[in-house]
mmCIF file of C-alpha atoms and ligand atoms in Angstrom:
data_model
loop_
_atom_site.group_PDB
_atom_site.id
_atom_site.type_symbol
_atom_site.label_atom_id
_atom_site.label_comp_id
_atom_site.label_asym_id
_atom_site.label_seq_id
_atom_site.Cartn_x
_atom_site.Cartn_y
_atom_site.Cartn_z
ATOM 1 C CA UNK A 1169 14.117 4.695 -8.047
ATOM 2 C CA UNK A 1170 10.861 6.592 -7.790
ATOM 3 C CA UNK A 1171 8.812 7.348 -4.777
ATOM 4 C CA UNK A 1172 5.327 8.464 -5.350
ATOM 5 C CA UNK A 1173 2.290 8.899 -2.901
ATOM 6 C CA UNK A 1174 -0.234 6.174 -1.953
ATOM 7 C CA UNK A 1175 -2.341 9.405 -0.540
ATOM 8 C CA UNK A 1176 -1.901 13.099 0.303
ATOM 9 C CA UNK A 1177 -1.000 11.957 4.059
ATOM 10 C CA UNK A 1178 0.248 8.649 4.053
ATOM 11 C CA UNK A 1179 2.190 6.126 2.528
ATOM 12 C CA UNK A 1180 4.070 6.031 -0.682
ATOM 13 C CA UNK A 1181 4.753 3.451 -3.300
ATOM 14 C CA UNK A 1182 8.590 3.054 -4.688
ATOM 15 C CA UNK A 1183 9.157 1.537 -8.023
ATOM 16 C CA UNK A 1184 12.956 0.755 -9.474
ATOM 17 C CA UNK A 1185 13.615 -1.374 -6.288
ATOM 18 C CA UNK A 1186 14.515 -5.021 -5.639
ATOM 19 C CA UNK A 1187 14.677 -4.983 -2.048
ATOM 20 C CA UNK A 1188 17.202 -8.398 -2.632
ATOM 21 C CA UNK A 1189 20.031 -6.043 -3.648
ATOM 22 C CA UNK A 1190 19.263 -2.936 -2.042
ATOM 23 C CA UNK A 1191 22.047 -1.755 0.045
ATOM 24 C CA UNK A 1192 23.805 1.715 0.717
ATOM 25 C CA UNK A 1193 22.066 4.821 -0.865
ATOM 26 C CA UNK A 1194 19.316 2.330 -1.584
ATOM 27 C CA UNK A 1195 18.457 1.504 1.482
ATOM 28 C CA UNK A 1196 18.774 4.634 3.316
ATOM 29 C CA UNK A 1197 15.940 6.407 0.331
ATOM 30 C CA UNK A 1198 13.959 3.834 0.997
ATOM 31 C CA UNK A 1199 14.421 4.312 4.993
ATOM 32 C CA UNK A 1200 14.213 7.980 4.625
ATOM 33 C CA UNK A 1201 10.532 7.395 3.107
ATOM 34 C CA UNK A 1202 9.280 5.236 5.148
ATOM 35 C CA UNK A 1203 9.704 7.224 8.090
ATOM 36 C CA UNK A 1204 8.547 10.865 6.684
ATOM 37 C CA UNK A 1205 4.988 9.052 4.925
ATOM 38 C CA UNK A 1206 4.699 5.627 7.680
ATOM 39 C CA UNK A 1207 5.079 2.921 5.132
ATOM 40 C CA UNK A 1208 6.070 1.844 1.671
ATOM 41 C CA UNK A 1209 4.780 -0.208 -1.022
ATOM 42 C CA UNK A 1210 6.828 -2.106 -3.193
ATOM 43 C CA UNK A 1211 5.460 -4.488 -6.190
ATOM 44 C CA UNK A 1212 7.144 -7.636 -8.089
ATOM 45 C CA UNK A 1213 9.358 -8.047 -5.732
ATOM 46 C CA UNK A 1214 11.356 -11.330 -5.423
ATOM 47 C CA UNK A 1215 12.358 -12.242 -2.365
ATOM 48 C CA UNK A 1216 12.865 -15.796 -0.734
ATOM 49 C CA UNK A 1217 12.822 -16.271 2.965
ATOM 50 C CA UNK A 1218 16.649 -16.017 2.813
ATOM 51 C CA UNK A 1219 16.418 -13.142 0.773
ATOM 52 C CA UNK A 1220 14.224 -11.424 3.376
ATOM 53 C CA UNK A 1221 15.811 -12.104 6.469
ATOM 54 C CA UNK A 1222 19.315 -10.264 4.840
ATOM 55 C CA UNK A 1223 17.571 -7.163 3.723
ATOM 56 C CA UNK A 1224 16.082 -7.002 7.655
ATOM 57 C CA UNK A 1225 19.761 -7.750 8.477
ATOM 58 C CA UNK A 1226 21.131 -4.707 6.388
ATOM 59 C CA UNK A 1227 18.490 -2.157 7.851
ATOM 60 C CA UNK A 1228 19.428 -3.178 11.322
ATOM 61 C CA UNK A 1229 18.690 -5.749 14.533
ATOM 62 C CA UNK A 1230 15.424 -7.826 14.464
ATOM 63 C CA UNK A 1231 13.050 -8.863 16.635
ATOM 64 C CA UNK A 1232 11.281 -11.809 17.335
ATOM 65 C CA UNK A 1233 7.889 -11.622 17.984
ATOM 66 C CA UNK A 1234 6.373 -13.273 21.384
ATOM 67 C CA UNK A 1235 2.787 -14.272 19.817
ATOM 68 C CA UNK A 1236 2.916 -15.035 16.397
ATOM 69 C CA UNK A 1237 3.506 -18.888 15.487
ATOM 70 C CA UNK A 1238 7.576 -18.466 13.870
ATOM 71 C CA UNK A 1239 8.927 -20.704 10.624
ATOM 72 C CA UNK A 1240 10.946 -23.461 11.993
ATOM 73 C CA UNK A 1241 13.215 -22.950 9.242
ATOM 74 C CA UNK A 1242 13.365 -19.047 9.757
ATOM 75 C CA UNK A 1243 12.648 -18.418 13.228
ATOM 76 C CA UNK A 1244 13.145 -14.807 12.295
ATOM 77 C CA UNK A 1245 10.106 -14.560 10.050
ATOM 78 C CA UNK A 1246 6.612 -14.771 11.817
ATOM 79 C CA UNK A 1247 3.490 -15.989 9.744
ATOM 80 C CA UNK A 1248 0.563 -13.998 9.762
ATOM 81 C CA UNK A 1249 -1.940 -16.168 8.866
ATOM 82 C CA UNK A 1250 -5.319 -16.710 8.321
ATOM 83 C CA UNK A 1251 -6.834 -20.600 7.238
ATOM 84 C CA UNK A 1252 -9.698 -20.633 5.304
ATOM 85 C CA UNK A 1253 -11.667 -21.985 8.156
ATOM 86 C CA UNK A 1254 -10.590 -19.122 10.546
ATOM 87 C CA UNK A 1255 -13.085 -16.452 11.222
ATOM 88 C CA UNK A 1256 -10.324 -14.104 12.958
ATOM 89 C CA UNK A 1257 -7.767 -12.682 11.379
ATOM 90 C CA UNK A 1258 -4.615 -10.964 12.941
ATOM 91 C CA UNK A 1259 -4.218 -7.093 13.158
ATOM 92 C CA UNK A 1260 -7.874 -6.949 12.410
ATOM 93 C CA UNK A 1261 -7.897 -3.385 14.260
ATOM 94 C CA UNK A 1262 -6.981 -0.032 14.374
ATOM 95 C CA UNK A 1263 -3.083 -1.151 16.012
ATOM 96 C CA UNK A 1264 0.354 -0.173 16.207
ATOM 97 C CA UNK A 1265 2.814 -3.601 17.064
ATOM 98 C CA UNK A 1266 4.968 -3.860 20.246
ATOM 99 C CA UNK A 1267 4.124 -0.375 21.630
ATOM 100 C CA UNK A 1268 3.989 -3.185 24.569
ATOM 101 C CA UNK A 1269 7.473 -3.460 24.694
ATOM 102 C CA UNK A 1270 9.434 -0.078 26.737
ATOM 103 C CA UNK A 1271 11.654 -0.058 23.241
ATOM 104 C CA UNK A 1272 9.421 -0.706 20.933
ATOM 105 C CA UNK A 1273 10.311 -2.563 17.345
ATOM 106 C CA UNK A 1274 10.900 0.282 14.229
ATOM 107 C CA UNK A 1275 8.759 -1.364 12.103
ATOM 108 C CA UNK A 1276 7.802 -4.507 10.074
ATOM 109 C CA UNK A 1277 8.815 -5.917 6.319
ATOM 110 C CA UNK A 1278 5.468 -7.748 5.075
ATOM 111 C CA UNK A 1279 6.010 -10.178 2.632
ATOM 112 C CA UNK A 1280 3.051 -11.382 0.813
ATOM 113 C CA UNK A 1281 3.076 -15.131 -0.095
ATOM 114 C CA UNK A 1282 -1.073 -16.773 0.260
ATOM 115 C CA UNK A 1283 -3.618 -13.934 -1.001
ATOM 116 C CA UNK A 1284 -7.910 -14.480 -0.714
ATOM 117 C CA UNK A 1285 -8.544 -13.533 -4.280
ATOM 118 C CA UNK A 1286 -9.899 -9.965 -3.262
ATOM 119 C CA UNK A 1287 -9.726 -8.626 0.279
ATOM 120 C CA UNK A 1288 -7.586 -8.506 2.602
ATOM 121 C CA UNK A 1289 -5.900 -5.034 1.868
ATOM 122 C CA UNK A 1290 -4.135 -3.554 4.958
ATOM 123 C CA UNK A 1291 -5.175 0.381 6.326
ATOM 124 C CA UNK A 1292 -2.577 2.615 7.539
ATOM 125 C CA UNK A 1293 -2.826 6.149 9.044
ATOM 126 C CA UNK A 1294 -0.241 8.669 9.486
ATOM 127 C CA UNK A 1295 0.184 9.806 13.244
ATOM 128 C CA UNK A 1296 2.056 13.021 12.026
ATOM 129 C CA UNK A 1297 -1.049 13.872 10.050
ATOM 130 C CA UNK A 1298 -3.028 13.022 13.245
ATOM 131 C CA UNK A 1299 -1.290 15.048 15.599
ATOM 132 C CA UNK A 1300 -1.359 17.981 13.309
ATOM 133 C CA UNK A 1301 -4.730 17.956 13.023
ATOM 134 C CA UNK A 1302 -5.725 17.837 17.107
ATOM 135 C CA UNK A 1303 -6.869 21.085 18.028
ATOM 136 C CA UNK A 1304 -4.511 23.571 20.239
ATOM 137 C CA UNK A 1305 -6.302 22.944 23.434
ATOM 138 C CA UNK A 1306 -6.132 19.155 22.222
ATOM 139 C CA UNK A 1307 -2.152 19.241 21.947
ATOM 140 C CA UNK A 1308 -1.898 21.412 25.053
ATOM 141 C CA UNK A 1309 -3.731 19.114 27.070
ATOM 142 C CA UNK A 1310 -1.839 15.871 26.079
ATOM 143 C CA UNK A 1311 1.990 18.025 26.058
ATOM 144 C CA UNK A 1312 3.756 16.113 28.924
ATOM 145 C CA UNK A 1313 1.065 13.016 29.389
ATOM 146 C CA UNK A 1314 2.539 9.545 29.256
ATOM 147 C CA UNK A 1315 0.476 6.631 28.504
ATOM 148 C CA UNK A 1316 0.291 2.915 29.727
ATOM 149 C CA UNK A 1317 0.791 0.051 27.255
ATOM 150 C CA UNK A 1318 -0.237 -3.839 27.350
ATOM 151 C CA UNK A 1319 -0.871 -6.782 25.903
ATOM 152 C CA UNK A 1320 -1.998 -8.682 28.227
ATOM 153 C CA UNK A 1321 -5.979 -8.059 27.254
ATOM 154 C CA UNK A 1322 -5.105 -9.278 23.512
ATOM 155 C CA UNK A 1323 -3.010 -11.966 23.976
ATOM 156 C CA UNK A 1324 -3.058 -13.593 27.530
ATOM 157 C CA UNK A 1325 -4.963 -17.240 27.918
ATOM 158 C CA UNK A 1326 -8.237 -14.901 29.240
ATOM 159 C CA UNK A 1327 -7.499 -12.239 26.587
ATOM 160 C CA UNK A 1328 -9.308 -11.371 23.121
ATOM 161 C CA UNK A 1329 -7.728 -14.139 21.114
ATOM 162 C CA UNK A 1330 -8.040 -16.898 23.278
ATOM 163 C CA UNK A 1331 -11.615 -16.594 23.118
ATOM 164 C CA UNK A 1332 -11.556 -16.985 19.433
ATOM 165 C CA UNK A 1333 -10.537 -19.380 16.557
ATOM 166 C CA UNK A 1334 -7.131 -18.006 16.385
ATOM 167 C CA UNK A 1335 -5.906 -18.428 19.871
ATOM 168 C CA UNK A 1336 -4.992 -21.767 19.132
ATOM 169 C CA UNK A 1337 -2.041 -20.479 16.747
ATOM 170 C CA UNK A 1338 -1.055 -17.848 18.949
ATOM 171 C CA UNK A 1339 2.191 -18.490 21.512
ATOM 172 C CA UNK A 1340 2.814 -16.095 24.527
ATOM 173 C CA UNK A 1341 -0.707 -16.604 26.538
ATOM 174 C CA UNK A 1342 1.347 -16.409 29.735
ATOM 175 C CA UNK A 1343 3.234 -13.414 29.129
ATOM 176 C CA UNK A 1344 2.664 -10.066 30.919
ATOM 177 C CA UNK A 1345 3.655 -6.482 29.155
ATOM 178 C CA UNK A 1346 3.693 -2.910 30.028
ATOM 179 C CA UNK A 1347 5.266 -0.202 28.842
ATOM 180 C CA UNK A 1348 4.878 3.894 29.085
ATOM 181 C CA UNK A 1349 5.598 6.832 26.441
ATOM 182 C CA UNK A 1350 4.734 9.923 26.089
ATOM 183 C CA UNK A 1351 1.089 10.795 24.593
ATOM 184 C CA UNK A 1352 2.790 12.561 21.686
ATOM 185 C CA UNK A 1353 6.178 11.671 20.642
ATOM 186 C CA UNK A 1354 9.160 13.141 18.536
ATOM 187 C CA UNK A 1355 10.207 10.816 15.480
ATOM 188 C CA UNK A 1356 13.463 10.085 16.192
ATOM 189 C CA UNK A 1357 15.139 10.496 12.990
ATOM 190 C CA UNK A 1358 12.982 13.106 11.304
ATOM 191 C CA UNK A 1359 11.630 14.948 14.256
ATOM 192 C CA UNK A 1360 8.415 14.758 13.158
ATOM 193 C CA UNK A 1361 5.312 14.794 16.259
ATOM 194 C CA UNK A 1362 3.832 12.145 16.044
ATOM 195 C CA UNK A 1363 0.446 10.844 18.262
ATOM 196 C CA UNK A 1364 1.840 7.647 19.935
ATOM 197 C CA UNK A 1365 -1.591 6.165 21.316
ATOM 198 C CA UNK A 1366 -3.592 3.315 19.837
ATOM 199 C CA UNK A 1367 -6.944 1.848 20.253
ATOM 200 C CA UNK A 1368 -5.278 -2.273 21.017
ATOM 201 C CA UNK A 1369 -3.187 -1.705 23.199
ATOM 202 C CA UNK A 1370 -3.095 1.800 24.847
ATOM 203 C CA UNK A 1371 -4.900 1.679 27.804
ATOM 204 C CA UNK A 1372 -4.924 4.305 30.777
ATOM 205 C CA UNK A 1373 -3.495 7.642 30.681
ATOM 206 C CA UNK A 1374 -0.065 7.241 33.554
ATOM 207 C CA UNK A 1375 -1.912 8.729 36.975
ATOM 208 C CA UNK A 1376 -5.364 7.743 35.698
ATOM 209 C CA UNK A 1377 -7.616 4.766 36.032
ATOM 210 C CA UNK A 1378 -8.902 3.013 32.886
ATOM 211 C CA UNK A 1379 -11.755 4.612 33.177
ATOM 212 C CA UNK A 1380 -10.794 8.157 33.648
ATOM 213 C CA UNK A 1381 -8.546 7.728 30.745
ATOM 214 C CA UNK A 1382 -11.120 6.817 28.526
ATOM 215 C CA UNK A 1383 -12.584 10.107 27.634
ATOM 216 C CA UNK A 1384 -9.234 11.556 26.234
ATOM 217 C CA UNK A 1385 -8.033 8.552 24.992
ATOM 218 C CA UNK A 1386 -11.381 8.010 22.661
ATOM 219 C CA UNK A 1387 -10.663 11.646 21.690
ATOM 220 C CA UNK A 1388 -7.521 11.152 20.181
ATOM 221 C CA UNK A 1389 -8.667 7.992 18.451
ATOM 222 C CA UNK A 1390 -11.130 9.242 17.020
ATOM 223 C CA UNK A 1391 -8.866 12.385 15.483
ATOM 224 C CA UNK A 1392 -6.533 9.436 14.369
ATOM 225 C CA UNK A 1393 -9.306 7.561 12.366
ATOM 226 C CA UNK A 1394 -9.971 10.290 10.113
ATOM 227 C CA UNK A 1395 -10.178 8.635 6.786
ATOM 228 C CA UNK A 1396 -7.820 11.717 5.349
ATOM 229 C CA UNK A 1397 -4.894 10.221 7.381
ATOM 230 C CA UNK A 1398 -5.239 6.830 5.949
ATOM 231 C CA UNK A 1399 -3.853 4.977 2.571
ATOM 232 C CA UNK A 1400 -4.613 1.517 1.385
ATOM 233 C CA UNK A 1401 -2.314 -1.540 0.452
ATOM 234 C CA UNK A 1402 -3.735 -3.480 -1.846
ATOM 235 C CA UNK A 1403 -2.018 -6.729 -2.130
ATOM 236 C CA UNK A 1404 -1.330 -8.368 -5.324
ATOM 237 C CA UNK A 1405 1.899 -11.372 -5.594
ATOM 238 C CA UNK A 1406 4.979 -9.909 -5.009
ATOM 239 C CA UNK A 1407 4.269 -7.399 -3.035
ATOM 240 C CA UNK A 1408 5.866 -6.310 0.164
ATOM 241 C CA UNK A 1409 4.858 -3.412 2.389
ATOM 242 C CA UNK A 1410 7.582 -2.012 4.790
ATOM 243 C CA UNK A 1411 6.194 0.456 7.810
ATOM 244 C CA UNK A 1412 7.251 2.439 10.865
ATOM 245 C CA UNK A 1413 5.364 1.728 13.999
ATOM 246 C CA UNK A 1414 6.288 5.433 14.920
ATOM 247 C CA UNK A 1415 5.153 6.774 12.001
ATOM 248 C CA UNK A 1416 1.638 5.359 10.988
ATOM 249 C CA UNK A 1417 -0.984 2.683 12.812
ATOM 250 C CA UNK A 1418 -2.513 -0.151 10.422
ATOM 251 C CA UNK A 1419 -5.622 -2.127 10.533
ATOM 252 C CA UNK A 1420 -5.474 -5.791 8.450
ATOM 253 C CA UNK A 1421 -8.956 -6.278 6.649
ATOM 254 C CA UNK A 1422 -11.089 -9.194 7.343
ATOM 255 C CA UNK A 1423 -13.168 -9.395 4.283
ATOM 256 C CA UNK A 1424 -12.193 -12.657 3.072
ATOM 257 C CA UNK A 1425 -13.623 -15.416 4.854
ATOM 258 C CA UNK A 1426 -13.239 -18.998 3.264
ATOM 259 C CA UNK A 1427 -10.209 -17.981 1.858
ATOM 260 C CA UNK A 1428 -6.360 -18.270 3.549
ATOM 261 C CA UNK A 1429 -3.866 -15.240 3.555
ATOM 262 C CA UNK A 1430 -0.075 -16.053 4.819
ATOM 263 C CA UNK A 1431 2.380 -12.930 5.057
ATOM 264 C CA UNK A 1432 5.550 -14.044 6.226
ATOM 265 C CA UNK A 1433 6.583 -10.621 8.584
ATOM 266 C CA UNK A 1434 9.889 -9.646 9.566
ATOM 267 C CA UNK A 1435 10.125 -6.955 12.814
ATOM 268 C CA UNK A 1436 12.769 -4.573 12.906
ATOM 269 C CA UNK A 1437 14.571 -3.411 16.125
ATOM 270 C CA UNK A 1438 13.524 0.055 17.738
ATOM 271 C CA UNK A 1439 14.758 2.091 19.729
ATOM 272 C CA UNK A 1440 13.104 4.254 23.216
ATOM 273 C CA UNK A 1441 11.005 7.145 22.593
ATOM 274 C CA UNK A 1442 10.996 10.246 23.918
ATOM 275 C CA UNK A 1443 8.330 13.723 23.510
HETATM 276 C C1 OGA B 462 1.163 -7.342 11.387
HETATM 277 C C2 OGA B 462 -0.161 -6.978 10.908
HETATM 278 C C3 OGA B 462 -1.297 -6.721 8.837
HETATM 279 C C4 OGA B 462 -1.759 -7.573 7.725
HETATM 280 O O1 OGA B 462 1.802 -8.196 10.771
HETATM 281 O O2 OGA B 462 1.605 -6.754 12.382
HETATM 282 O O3 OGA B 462 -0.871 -6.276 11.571
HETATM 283 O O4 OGA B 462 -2.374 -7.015 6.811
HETATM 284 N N1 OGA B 462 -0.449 -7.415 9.685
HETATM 285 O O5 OGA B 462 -1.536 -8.787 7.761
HETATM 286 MN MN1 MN B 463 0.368 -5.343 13.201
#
């Protein structure tokens, strides 16, 4: 096995791997990556839906996802998909999933299975990277903040999606979610600080109106887009990309219209955060 880096920050790419038999030491080097550099590409992989679902099964617990449409075969695996008559994509922004939920899910195994024939490469940033780089009087000022977290404005029937060609696919339009965690949070296997904001669904600073939050919150955005954070999966067949919410954000490119994409997506269980 060989893990090298996708970029100086983020990401890495492991070769030597079939994540259908990886078990024991395996698994726990390719865990061990994932959460130091946020997520891991691996190529010519072959996994079936079958095949998927027991690697998520080995790692740990998984979650089903409230919004995305689910196989009926594999009501574990949500499709992320994009028709080629569909102008909106999903995960078409700066986002980390479930920070909605007051445990959020570890992370996600994305399996590729329909890809445009260029486009649709996925973004991720390191939020280790971005915390490091916040000035001091930036870190002092968010040490001991918590911040609120929704869905609602994405996903509910008056929400973002709805008013767009994909809300027809979506489920959970009459859900409500909120969570809080702290501004800047400890990885809780490495250790690592890590910023624990995001632009989707981050949305007032606890003790603060939306408004008042803004400022700071737009701040620390901004500091997390920096281009040196980020690394790039490029899809090809075969590929599957496996990230920590904790550990990175990711942004799903929508530069392929009149062509589908499926990824079939597998979360995996989290666990509470603390500073
Ligand atoms: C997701 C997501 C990214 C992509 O599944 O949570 O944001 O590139 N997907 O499809
Ligand atoms: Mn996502």
């Amino acid at each position: 096995m060989q893990i090298t880096p996708l970029a100086p920050s983020c990401g890495v790419e492991i070769t030597g791997v079939q994540l259908a038999d990886a078990a024991g030491a395996t698994l726990e080097a390719v865990r061990q990556a994932i959460y130091a550099h946020g997520v891991a590409l691996l190529r010519g992989q072959v996994l079936s839906p079958e095949e998927h679902i027991a690697f998520a099964q080995r790692w740990g617990g998984i979650d089903i996802n409230d919004y995305f449409p689910l196989t009926e075969e594999h009501p574990e695996i949500a499709v992320v998909r994009k028709r080629e008559d569909q102008q909106t994509n999903i995960g078409g922004g700066w986002h980390t999933d479930h920070s909605y939920d007051q445990v959020p899910a570890m992370g996600s195994i994305l399996v590729a299975r329909v890809l445009p024939p260029a486009g649709g490469d996925t973004l991720f940033a390191h939020m280790g990277a971005a915390y490091d780089s916040l000035p001091d009087d930036l870190k002092a000022e968010i040490e001991g903040l918590e911040a609120f977290h929704t869905a609602d404005h994405i996903y509910a029937s008056d929400g973002v999606y709805a008013q767009t060609d994909m809300g027809g696919d979506l489920r959970g339009q009459g859900m409500t979610t909120g969570a809080t965690h702290p501004v800047a949070i400890r990885h809780p296997v490495t250790g690592r600080r890590l910023l624990y904001v995001n632009p989707a669904f981050t949305v007032n600073i606890v003790w603060r109106s939306r408004a008042d939050s803004r400022p700071l919150l737009d701040r620390l955005f901004a500091a997390a887009m920096d281009p040196a954070h980020q690394c790039r999966v490029a899809w090809e067949p075969g590929s599957v990309a496996i990230w920590d919410n904790r550990t990175s954000w990711h942004y799903a490119m929508n530069d392929y219209q009149g062509h589908a994409r499926e990824m079939h997506r597998i979360t995996l269980s989290g666990e509470a955060l603390a500073a």
